[in-house]
Coordinates of C-alpha atoms in Angstrom, one line a residue:
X10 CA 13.1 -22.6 -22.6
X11 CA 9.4 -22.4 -20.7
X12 CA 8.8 -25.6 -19.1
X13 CA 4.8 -26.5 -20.0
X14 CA 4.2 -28.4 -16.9
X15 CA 4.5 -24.4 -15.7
X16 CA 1.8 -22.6 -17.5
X17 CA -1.8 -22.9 -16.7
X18 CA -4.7 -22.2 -19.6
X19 CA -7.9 -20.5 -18.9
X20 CA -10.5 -18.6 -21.1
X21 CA -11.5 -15.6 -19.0
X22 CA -15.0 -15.2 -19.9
X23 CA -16.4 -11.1 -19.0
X24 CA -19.2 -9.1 -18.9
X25 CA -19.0 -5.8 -18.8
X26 CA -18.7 -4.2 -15.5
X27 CA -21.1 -1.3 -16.3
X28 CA -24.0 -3.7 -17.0
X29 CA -27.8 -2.7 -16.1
X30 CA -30.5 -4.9 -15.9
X31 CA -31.3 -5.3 -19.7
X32 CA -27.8 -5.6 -20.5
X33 CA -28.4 -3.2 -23.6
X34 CA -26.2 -0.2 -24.6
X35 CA -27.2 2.5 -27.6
X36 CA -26.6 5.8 -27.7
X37 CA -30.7 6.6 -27.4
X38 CA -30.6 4.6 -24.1
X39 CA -28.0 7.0 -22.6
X40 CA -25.7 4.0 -22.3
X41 CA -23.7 4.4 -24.9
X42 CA -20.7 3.2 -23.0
X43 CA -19.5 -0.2 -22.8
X44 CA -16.9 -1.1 -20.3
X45 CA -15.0 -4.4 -19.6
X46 CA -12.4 -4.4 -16.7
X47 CA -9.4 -7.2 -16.8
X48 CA -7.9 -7.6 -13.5
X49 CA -4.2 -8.3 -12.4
X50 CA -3.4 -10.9 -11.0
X51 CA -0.6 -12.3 -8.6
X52 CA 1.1 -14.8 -11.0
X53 CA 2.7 -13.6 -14.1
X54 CA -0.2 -14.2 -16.5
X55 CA -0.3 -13.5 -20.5
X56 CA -3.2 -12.9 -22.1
X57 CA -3.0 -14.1 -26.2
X58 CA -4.9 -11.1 -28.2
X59 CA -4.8 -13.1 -30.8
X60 CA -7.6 -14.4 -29.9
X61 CA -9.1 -11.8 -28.3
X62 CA -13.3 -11.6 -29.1
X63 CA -16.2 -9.2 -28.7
X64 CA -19.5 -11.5 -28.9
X65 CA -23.0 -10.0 -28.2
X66 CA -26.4 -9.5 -30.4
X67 CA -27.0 -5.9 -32.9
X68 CA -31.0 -5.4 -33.4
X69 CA -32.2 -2.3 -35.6
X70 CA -35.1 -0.5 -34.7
X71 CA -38.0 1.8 -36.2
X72 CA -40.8 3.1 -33.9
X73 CA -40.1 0.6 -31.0
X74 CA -40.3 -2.5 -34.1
X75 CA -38.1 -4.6 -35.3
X76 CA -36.9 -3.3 -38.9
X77 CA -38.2 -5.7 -41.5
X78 CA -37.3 -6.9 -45.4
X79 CA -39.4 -4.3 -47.1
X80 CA -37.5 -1.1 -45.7
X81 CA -35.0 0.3 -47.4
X82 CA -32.3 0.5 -45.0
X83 CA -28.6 -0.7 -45.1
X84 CA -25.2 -0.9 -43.1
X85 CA -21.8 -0.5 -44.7
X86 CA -20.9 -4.1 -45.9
X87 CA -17.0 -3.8 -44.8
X88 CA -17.5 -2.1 -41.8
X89 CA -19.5 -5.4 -40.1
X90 CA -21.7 -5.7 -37.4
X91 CA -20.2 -4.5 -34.0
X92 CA -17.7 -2.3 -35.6
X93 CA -20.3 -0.4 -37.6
X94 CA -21.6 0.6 -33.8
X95 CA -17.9 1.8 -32.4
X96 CA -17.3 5.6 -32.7
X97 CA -13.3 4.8 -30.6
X98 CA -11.8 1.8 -28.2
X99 CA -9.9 2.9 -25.4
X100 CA -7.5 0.9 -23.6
X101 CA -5.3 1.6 -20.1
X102 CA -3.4 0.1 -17.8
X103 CA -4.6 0.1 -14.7
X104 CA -1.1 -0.2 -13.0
X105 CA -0.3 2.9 -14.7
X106 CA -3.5 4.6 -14.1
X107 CA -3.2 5.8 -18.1
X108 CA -4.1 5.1 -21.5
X109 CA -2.3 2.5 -23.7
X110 CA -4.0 3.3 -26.8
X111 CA -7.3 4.9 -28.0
X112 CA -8.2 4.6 -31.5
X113 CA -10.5 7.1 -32.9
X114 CA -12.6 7.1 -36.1
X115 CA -13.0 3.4 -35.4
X116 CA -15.5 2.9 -38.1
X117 CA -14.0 4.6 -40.4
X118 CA -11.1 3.0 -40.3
X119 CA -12.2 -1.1 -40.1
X120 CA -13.5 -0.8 -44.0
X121 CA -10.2 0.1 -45.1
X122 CA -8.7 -2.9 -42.8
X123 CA -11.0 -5.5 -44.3
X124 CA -11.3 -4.2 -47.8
X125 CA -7.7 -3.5 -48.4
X126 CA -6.3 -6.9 -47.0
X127 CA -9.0 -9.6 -47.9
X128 CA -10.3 -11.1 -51.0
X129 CA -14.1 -11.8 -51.4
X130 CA -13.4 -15.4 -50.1
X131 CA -12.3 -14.6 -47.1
X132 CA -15.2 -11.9 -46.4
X133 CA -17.9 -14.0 -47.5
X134 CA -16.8 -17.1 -45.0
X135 CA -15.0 -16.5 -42.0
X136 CA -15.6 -12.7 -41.7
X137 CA -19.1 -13.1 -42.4
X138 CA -19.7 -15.5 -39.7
X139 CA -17.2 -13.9 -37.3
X140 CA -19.1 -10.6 -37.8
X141 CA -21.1 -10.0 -40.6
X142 CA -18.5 -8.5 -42.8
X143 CA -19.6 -8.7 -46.2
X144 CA -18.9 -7.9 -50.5
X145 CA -22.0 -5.5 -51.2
X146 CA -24.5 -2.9 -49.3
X147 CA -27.4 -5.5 -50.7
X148 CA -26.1 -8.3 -48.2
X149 CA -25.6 -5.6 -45.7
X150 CA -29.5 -4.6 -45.7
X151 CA -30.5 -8.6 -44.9
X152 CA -27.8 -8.2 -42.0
X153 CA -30.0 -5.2 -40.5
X154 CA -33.3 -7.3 -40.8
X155 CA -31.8 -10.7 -39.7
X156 CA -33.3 -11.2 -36.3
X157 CA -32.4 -14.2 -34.3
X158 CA -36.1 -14.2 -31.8
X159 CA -36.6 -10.8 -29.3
X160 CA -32.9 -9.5 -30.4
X161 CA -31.1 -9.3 -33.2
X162 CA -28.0 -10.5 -35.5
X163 CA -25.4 -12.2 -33.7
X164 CA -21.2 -11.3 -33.7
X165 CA -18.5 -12.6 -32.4
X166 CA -15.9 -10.1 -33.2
X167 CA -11.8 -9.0 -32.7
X168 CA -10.9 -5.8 -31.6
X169 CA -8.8 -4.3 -34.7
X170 CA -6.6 -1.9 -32.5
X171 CA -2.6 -2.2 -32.6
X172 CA -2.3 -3.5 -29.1
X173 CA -5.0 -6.7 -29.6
X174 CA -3.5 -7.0 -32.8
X175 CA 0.2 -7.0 -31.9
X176 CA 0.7 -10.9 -33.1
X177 CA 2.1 -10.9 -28.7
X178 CA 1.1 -12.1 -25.5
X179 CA 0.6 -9.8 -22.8
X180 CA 1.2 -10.0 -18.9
X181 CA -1.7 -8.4 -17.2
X182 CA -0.1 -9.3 -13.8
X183 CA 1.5 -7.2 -11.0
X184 CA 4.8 -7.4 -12.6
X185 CA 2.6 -6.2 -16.1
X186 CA 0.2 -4.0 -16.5
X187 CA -1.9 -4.8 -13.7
X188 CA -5.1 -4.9 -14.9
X189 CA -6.8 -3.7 -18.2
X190 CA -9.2 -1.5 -18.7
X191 CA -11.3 -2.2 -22.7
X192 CA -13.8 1.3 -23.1
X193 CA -16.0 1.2 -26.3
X194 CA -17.9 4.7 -27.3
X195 CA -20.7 4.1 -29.5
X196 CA -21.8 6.2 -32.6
X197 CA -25.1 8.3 -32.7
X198 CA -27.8 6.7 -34.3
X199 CA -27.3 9.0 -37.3
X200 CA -24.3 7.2 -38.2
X201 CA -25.9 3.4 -37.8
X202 CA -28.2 2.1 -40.4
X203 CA -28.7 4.5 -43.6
X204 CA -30.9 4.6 -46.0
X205 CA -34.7 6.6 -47.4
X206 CA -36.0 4.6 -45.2
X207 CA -33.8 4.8 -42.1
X208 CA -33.9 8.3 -41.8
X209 CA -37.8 8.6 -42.2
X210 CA -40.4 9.7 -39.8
X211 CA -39.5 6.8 -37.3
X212 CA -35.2 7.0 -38.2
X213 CA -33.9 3.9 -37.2
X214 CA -32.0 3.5 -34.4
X215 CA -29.6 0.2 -33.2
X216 CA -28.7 -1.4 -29.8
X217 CA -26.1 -3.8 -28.9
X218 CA -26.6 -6.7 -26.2
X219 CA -25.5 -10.1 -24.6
X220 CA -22.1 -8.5 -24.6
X221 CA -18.9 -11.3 -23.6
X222 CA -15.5 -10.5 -23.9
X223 CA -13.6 -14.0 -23.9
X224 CA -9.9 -14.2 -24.3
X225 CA -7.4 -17.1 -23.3
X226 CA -4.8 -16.2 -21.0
X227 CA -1.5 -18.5 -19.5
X228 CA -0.7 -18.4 -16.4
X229 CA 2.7 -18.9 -15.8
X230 CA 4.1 -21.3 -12.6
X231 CA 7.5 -22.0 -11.0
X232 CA 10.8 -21.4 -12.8
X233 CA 8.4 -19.7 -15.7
X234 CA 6.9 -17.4 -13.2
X235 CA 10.7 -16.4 -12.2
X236 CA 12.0 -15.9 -15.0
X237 CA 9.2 -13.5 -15.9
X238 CA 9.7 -11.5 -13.0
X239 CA 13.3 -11.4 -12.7
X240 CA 13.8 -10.5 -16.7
X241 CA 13.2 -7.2 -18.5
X242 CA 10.3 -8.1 -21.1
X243 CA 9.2 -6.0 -23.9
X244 CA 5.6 -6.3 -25.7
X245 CA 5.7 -3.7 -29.0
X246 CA 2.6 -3.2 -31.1
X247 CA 1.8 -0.3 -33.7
X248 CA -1.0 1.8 -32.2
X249 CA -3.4 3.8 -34.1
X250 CA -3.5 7.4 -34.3
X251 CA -6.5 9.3 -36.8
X252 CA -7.0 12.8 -37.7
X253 CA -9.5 13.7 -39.6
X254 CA -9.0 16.9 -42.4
X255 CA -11.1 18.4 -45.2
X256 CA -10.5 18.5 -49.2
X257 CA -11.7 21.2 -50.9
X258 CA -9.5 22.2 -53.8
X259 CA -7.8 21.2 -56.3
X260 CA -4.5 21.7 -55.4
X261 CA -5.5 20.3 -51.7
X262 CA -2.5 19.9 -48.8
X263 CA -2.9 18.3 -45.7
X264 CA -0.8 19.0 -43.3
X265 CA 0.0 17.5 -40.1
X266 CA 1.9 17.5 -36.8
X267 CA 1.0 13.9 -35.4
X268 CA 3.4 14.0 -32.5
X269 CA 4.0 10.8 -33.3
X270 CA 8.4 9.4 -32.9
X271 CA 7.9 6.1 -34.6
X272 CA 5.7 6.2 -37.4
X273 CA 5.4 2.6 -39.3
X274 CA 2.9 4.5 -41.8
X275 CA 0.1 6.3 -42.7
X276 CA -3.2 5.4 -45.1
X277 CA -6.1 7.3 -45.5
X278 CA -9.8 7.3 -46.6
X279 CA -12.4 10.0 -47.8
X280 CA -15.8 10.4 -47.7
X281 CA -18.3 13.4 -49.1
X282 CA -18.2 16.1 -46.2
X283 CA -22.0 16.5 -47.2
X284 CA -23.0 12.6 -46.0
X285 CA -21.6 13.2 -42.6
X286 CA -24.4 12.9 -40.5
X287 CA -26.9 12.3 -42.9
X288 CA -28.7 9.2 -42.6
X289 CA -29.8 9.1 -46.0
X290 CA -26.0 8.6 -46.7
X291 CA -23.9 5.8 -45.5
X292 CA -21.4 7.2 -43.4
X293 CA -19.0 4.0 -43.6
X294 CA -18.4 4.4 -47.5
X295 CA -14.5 4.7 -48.9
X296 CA -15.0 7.3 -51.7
X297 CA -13.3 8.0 -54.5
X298 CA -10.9 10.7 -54.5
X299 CA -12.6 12.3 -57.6
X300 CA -11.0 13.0 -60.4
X301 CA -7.1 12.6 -58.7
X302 CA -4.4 12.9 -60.8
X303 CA -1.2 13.0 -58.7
X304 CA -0.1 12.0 -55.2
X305 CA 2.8 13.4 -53.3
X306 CA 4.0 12.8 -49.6
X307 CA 6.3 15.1 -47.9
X308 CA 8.1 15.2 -44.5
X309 CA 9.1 19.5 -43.7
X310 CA 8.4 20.0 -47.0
X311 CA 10.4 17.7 -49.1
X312 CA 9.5 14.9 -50.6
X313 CA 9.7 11.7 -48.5
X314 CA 9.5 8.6 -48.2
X315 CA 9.0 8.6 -52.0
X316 CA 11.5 10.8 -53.6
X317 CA 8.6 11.0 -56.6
X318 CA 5.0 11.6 -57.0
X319 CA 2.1 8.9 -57.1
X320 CA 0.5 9.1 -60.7
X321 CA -3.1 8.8 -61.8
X322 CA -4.6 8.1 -65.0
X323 CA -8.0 8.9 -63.7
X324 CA -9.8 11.3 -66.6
X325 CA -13.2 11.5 -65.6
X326 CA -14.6 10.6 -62.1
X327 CA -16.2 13.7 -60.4
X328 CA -19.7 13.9 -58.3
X329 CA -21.6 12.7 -60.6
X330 CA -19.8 11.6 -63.9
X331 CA -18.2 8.2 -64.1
X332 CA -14.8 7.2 -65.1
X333 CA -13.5 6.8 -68.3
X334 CA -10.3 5.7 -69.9
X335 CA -9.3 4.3 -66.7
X336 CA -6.9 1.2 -66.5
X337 CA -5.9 -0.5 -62.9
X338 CA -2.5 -0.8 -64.3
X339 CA -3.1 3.2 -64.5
X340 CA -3.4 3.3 -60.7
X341 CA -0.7 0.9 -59.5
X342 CA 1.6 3.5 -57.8
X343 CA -1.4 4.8 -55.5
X344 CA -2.9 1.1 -54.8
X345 CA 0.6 -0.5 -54.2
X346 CA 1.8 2.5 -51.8
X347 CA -2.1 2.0 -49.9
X348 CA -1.5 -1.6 -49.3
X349 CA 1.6 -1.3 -48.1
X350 CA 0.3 1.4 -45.7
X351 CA -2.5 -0.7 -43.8
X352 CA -0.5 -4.2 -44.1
X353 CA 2.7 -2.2 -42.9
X354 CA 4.5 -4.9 -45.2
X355 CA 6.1 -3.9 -48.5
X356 CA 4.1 -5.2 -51.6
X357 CA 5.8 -8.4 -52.0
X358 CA 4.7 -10.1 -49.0
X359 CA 0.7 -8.6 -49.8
X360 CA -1.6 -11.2 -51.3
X361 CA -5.2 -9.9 -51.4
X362 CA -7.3 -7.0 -51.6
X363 CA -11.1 -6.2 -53.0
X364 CA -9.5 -3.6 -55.1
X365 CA -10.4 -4.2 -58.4
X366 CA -10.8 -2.9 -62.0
X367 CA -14.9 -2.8 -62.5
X368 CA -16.3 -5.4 -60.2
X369 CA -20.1 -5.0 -58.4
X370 CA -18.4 -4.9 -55.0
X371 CA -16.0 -2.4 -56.2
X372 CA -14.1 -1.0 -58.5
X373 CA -12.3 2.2 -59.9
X374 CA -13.9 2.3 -63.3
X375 CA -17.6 3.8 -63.6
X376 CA -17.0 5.1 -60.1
X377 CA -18.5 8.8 -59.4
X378 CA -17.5 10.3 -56.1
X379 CA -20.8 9.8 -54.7
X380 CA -20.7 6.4 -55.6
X381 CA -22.7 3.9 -52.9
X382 CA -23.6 6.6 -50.9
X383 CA -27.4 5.4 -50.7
X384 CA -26.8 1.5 -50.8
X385 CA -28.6 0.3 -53.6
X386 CA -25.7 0.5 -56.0
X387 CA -22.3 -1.3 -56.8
X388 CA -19.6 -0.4 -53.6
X389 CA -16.1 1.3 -54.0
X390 CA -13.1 0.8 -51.4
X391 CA -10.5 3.6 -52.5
X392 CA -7.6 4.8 -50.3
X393 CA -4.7 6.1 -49.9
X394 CA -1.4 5.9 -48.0
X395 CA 2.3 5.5 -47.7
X396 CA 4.5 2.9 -45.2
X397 CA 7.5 4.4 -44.2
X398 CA 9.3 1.8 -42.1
X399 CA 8.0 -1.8 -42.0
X400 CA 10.8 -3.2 -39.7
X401 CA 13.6 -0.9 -38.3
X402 CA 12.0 2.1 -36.0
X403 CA 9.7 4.0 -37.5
X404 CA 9.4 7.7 -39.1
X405 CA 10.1 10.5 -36.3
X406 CA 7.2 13.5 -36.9
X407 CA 7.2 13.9 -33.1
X408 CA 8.0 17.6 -34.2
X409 CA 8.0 17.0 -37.6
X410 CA 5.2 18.1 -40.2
X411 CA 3.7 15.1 -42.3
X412 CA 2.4 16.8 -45.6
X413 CA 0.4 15.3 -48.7
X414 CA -0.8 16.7 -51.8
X415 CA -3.4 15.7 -53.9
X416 CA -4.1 16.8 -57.6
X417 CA -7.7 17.0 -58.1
X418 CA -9.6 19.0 -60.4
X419 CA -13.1 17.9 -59.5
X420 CA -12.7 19.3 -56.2
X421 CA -14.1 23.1 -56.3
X422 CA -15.2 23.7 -52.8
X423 CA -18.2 23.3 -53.2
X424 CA -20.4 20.7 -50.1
X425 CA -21.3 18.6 -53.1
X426 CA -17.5 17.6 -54.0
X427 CA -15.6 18.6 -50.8
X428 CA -14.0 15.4 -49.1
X429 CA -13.6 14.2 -45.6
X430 CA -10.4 12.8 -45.0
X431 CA -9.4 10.4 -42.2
X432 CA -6.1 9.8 -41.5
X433 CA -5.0 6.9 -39.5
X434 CA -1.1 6.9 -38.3
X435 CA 0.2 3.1 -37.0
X436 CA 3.2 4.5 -34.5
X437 CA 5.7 1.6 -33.0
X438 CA 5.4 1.6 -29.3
X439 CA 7.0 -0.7 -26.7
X440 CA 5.7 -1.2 -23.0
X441 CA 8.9 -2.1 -21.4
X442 CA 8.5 -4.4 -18.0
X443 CA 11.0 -4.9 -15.3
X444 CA 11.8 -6.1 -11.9
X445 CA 11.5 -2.1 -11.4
X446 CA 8.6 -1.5 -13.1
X447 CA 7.0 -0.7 -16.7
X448 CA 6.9 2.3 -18.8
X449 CA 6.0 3.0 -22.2
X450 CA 8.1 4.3 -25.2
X451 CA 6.5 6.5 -27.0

């Protein structure tokens, strides 16, 4: 039993160590690099991730000015301040001179985090004011206006990768991993703000500043500090894996390789190939999946983890038509299998989502594929996904092929119907420390 006499608090406060004199970073500044360095220490001292946060300013730009209320220029409402700026977050140990995790597509993937694990209530309090997550594209365009005097909206954001969000405390000591290292790439300009507007003769561009990474960390004394060294210690976490595919038949299959020996699951959001880099279109949007019908996941081949395929009731939902016919109850085997997937928990222990029947924040009825790709209309947050293993070891596809099929017939290959897909894999790893040393199992 720890002995709390033994453990010293602190809140390590950091800048980041590639700071210039303006302390701004955006990808037209040719800073679009932001880099925070935790060092090791000589006691054996946690850090609690929990409670890991980002905090810093985001201010839009057109033409050198300030963006103001009568341009009609938006952000993705789930995706939230800082994240809508994050192309991937990198983190290493610096005892081990390598990477711990890097989580691509970072973006991409936060909207299908918040949307498919929190109600409106919870988005329109504490994620708001945490970091301007919000229910609709129309909130989303007074985010990119708000300005708080020479700079911009103000965040004060987690890091949603598996290590920082591991529910653990980790030892960055000597006898840890001596040292992190926290990278964030930012995304082109062409993938910020969206909107006629945004992509005018002056496109708008965005820049990130004031930038403090604050975490608590315990630092442990005594017979604590012994007993840390002495003992093997392991931290496990799921980390984040995305691969991003195309959709442009039908009869579409995906499939895969990961290289991944512990998969917990998989889930997986779309997006029209044609608003890719198009700032006319917002980038962060989870599309529809058209007019899908049927849903199957495979492992070599053969059906699995499912031994049955995912059904669809959806009759009409193409580029441009809406829905019709459609019942939620009609869409409960895709929906259940997606929250699973990003909760890694099986249905019973899920409680919220902003899936919904017809709602103006989103819905699946009245919902073209192209639905709120310009902002000024009601939002979608469709996915897809499958968990395989929610406590024992995961799904091996180290050299195994992960395959799914979807039944589609309003995908023709045509750019106007042909989908992006991003996948996002959550693989069980374990950093293993010991009087000898630490490793990491893959």
């Amino acid at each position: 039993m720890s002995n709390l006499a033994e453990i010293e608090r602190h809140n390590l406060q950091l800048n980041p160590v590639n700071a210039i004199s303006s302390g701004i970073y955006s990808p037209s500044s040719g800073l679009p690099l932001i880099k925070f360095d935790i060092s090791s220490t000589e006691m054996p001292t946690s850090l609690d991730l929990s409670q890991l946060r980002i905090s810093g300013k985001v201010t839009y730009t057109s033409g050198g000015a300030q963006v103001t209320s009568t341009n009609a220029c938006f952000r993705d409402c789930y995706t939230g301040d800082i994240s809508n700026c994050i192309e991937h977050v990198t983190i290493s140990s610096k005892k081990l001179n390598s990477v711990l995790e890097r989580v691509t597509n970072y973006s991409r993937m936060i909207p299908s985090v918040i949307s498919a694990q929190h109600g409106s209530n919870d988005i329109n309090c504490q994620l708001w004011n945490e970091a301007g997550h919000c229910v609709n594209n129309f909130l989303a365009r007074n985010v990119v206006v708000a300005q708080e005097g020479a700079l911009g909206k103000s965040f004060c954001s987690p890091l949603y990768t598996g290590i920082f969000n591991s529910d653990r405390d980790l030892d960055i000591s000597q006898y840890g991993t001596g040292g992190l290292t926290i990278e964030i790439l930012l995304k082109p300009n062409v993938s910020g703000a969206f909107g006629a507007d945004a992509s005018g003769a002056n496109p708008v561009q965005y820049q990130v500043s004031d930038l403090l990474l604050t975490v608590p960390s315990y630092r442990a004394l005594g017979s604590n500090a012994e007993a840390m060294i002495q003992n093997d210690r392991v931290f496990a976490f799921n980390s984040i894996t995305s691969i991003f595919q195309t959709l442009n038949s039908s009869a579409a299959v995906v499939a895969v390789t990961p290289g991944l020996r512990n998969v917990s699951s998989v889930f997986m959001n779309a997006i029209n190939t044609e608003d890719l880099g198009n700032q006319l279109r917002n980038s962060g949007r989870l599309s529809n999946l058209g007019q899908l019908r049927e849903v199957r996941y495979s492992k070599n081949g053969i059906l699995h983890p499912n031994q049955y395929r995912l059904f669809s009731d959806v009759q009409v939902n193409n580029v441009t038509s809406a829905l019709n016919g459609q019942s939620l109850f009609g869409r409960e085997m895709v929906d259940k299998n997606y929250f699973e997937a990003v909760s890694t928990n099986p249905i019973g222990q899920f409680e919220k989502s902003m899936v919904s029947y017809n709602t103006f924040e989103s819905g699946i009825k009245n919902r073209p594929q192209t639905q709120n790709r310009g902002g000024s209309s009601r939002g979608t947050c469709a996915g897809v996904g499958v968990l395989f293993d929610a406590y024992g070891n995961g799904e091996d596809f180290s050299n195994q092929v992960f395959s799914v099929e979807f039944d589609n017939s309003s995908l023709d290959g045509t750019a106007a119907s042909t989908l992006g897909l991003y996948l996002f894999f959550l693989n069980k790893q374990q950093l293993v420390m010991s009087p000898q040393g630490i490793s990491v199992d893959k």
